[in-house]
Amino acid sequence: MGLLVTPVMRKCLPRLKPFSRLQITLRHLSMTKDPSAEVLLEKRGCAGIITMNRPKALNALTLSMLQQIYPQLKKWEQDPETYLILIKGAGEKVFCAGGDIKAISEAGKHGDRLRKDFFREEYRLNNATGTCKKPYVALIDGITMGGGVGLSVHGHFRVATERTVFAMPETAIGLFPDVGGGYFLPRLPGKLGYFLALTGFRLRGRDVHTAGIATHFVEAEKMAALEKDLIELISPTKANVADVLDSYHKECKLDQEKEFILGEHMDKINSLFSANSMEEIVQNLKKDGSPFALDQLKTIAKMSPTSLKITFRQLKEGASLNLQDVFTMEYRLSQACMRGHDFFEGVRAVLINKDHSPKWKPAVLEEVTDELLDSCFKSLGSDDLRL
């Protein structure tokens, strides 16, 4: 079978030595994957392309996917013929809805290694995207939650569309907004990150860009053209990649006049979520008594009290930590959740039985003691995450 030589490859190949040309050809062939594989890794033009390929499962991440993506990302980072890395999700509705939580829950119940390995590999990959030396472009077209946020938000560029739905809904399943949430959430404007983390509020479309989570906003129907233009760049720098993204962003008039969904509430969010404890936030919301405050109170009342207190402290501490130290902290927290009750109960109530009536233990914020919290943040010694 002959190699299909693209116009970009034709432009690039004459400048290379014959042996180098052969290497590129073989590398290109070796990455042609089974189209039914759960992750597709391919080199096209100047770009290494990662496609999460489980659309029926909302592109939820498995341990196997993490273990395939990480070494390939590292290879492309070192490869002189790869100039940018692009990540996207298969299907029209989803980038990545998170980790395969049901599998992790099942493994955790039986003390299986997956409860350690999954989080370790996931955070290692998240860190690799945050420290990647090549321009890293995430096309977050569709649902982007939990683990999908971790694969996009730490990279150089995040391109949202009108189909993007962003959320960190972990407190509803007895977990916390991990994948580096402790780093990026407290760095959002005002107390927006605390609000999103504690309530699981969903941002859609252009609001994801306005909030500072996406770097660019482009119509969904233009994404294929954008991807093609990026791939066909010749030896691009980060600035060249930014120029292409900027031009598409500037041309996009969709929802340009739309007010930010939380715009009218930002003053309230900044004051009500400025507190020294989770209990104080609840008191602030009760005292305020506005329809907006009471809605948030109702939402927070459904969340795991342990998760709320872990999350509040995670963001407080994460605000002054670097990304690597945040992942070390979050790995400790993930293992504390695997030892506890609420994660398994949350998964049962929300994802398995779907009765949405979890029985949290402890059941109220006041019963989540400082001693319990301290034990969650405590070093795991030789089991700590090493990056």
XYZ file of C-alpha atoms in Angstrom, residues 35-224:
190
model
C -10.814 3.366 14.028
C -12.723 1.548 16.773
C -9.924 2.065 19.344
C -10.898 4.092 22.430
C -8.257 6.700 21.673
C -6.812 7.592 18.253
C -3.261 8.942 18.052
C -2.114 10.174 14.665
C 0.340 12.552 13.034
C -1.140 14.812 10.365
C 0.837 17.630 8.792
C 2.651 19.533 11.513
C 0.418 18.220 14.319
C 0.126 15.270 16.651
C -3.614 14.641 17.075
C -5.284 12.928 20.041
C -8.933 11.908 19.561
C -10.856 10.467 22.506
C -13.005 7.898 20.744
C -15.767 6.666 23.060
C -18.666 8.914 21.966
C -21.340 6.526 23.277
C -19.672 6.696 26.714
C -19.290 10.513 26.411
C -15.568 9.944 25.738
C -15.097 9.052 29.419
C -11.444 8.345 30.200
C -10.253 4.840 31.012
C -6.888 3.905 32.518
C -5.902 2.388 29.167
C -6.570 5.708 27.377
C -4.411 7.604 29.862
C -1.623 5.054 29.455
C -1.715 5.438 25.668
C -1.940 9.234 25.524
C 0.855 10.062 27.998
C 3.827 8.371 26.234
C 2.672 9.604 22.816
C 2.365 13.180 24.102
C 5.902 12.931 25.473
C 7.212 11.553 22.141
C 5.590 14.372 20.171
C 6.981 16.902 22.624
C 10.505 15.695 21.752
C 9.887 15.130 18.017
C 11.436 17.927 15.876
C 8.834 17.296 13.138
C 5.832 17.777 15.469
C 5.091 21.460 15.996
C 1.796 21.374 17.850
C -0.443 18.923 19.709
C -4.185 18.960 19.205
C -6.751 17.119 21.354
C -10.438 16.615 20.562
C -13.366 14.281 21.196
C -15.180 12.036 18.731
C -18.852 12.790 18.065
C -20.693 16.100 17.951
C -21.853 16.358 21.549
C -18.821 15.811 23.726
C -15.149 16.593 24.238
C -14.814 14.456 27.375
C -17.313 14.126 30.219
C -14.719 12.941 32.759
C -13.177 9.750 34.073
C -14.881 6.353 33.986
C -16.258 6.905 37.491
C -18.340 3.706 37.649
C -15.253 1.551 36.964
C -13.227 3.442 39.593
C -16.032 3.065 42.137
C -16.315 -0.684 41.490
C -12.538 -1.093 41.800
C -12.440 1.001 44.978
C -15.003 -1.220 46.687
C -12.769 -4.235 46.158
C -9.493 -2.525 47.010
C -8.400 -2.912 43.384
C -5.243 -1.099 42.200
C -7.291 0.941 39.708
C -8.305 3.359 42.503
C -4.622 4.296 42.843
C -3.435 3.825 39.270
C -6.202 5.797 37.576
C -5.691 8.992 39.587
C -1.897 8.679 39.440
C -1.905 8.307 35.630
C -4.574 10.976 35.144
C -2.740 13.636 37.155
C 0.557 12.720 35.487
C -1.072 13.344 32.095
C -2.742 16.566 33.304
C 0.655 17.808 34.450
C 2.194 16.868 31.092
C -0.384 19.025 29.280
C 0.320 21.904 31.678
C 4.091 21.721 31.132
C 4.064 20.791 27.417
C 6.782 22.607 25.468
C 4.845 22.430 22.185
C 1.675 24.491 21.598
C -1.202 22.401 22.992
C -4.659 23.071 21.530
C -7.825 21.566 23.045
C -10.953 21.734 20.879
C -13.543 21.645 23.661
C -16.586 21.316 21.395
C -19.362 19.769 23.515
C -19.513 18.465 27.100
C -16.278 19.207 28.982
C -16.436 18.090 32.597
C -14.130 16.627 35.243
C -11.380 14.679 33.489
C -12.138 16.490 30.225
C -11.355 19.774 31.971
C -8.074 18.278 33.193
C -7.049 17.416 29.610
C -7.754 20.930 28.339
C -7.598 23.716 30.905
C -3.858 23.519 31.695
C -2.782 23.673 28.032
C -1.921 26.793 26.028
C -5.178 27.071 24.043
C -8.804 25.998 24.673
C -11.322 26.576 21.891
C -14.993 26.535 22.968
C -18.064 26.487 20.700
C -21.793 27.113 21.213
C -22.051 23.389 22.078
C -19.534 23.546 24.935
C -20.877 22.697 28.393
C -18.333 23.177 31.200
C -18.827 21.974 34.768
C -16.973 20.530 37.737
C -19.864 18.577 39.346
C -17.800 16.397 41.698
C -19.240 17.548 45.038
C -22.534 15.879 43.978
C -20.850 12.451 43.881
C -18.744 12.674 47.036
C -15.574 13.688 45.221
C -13.915 17.118 44.731
C -12.996 19.171 41.606
C -9.676 17.458 40.980
C -7.521 17.279 37.779
C -5.842 20.531 38.876
C -9.055 22.269 39.948
C -7.178 23.417 43.042
C -4.902 25.380 40.707
C -7.124 26.932 38.033
C -10.384 27.499 39.954
C -9.055 29.924 42.619
C -7.323 31.841 39.797
C -10.583 32.645 37.968
C -11.969 36.199 38.425
C -13.165 37.042 41.947
C -14.804 34.098 43.699
C -16.139 32.558 40.475
C -13.972 29.447 40.896
C -15.280 28.798 44.410
C -18.856 29.184 43.153
C -18.329 26.760 40.230
C -16.496 24.230 42.421
C -18.993 24.131 45.282
C -22.242 24.263 43.273
C -21.244 22.380 40.092
C -22.863 25.216 38.071
C -22.783 24.663 34.288
C -21.389 27.252 31.894
C -22.349 27.021 28.233
C -21.035 28.341 24.937
C -19.489 31.809 24.929
C -19.810 31.998 28.725
C -16.986 29.433 28.969
C -14.739 31.971 27.232
C -16.070 34.961 29.209
C -15.319 33.107 32.464
C -11.669 32.707 31.418
C -11.795 28.926 31.007
C -11.586 28.900 27.190
C -9.046 31.097 25.398
C -11.085 31.302 22.162
C -14.683 30.941 20.941
C -15.513 29.640 17.440
C -18.726 28.348 15.794
C -18.950 24.553 15.873
C -19.384 24.442 12.086
C -15.992 26.167 11.656
C -14.044 23.692 13.822
C -13.115 21.357 10.941
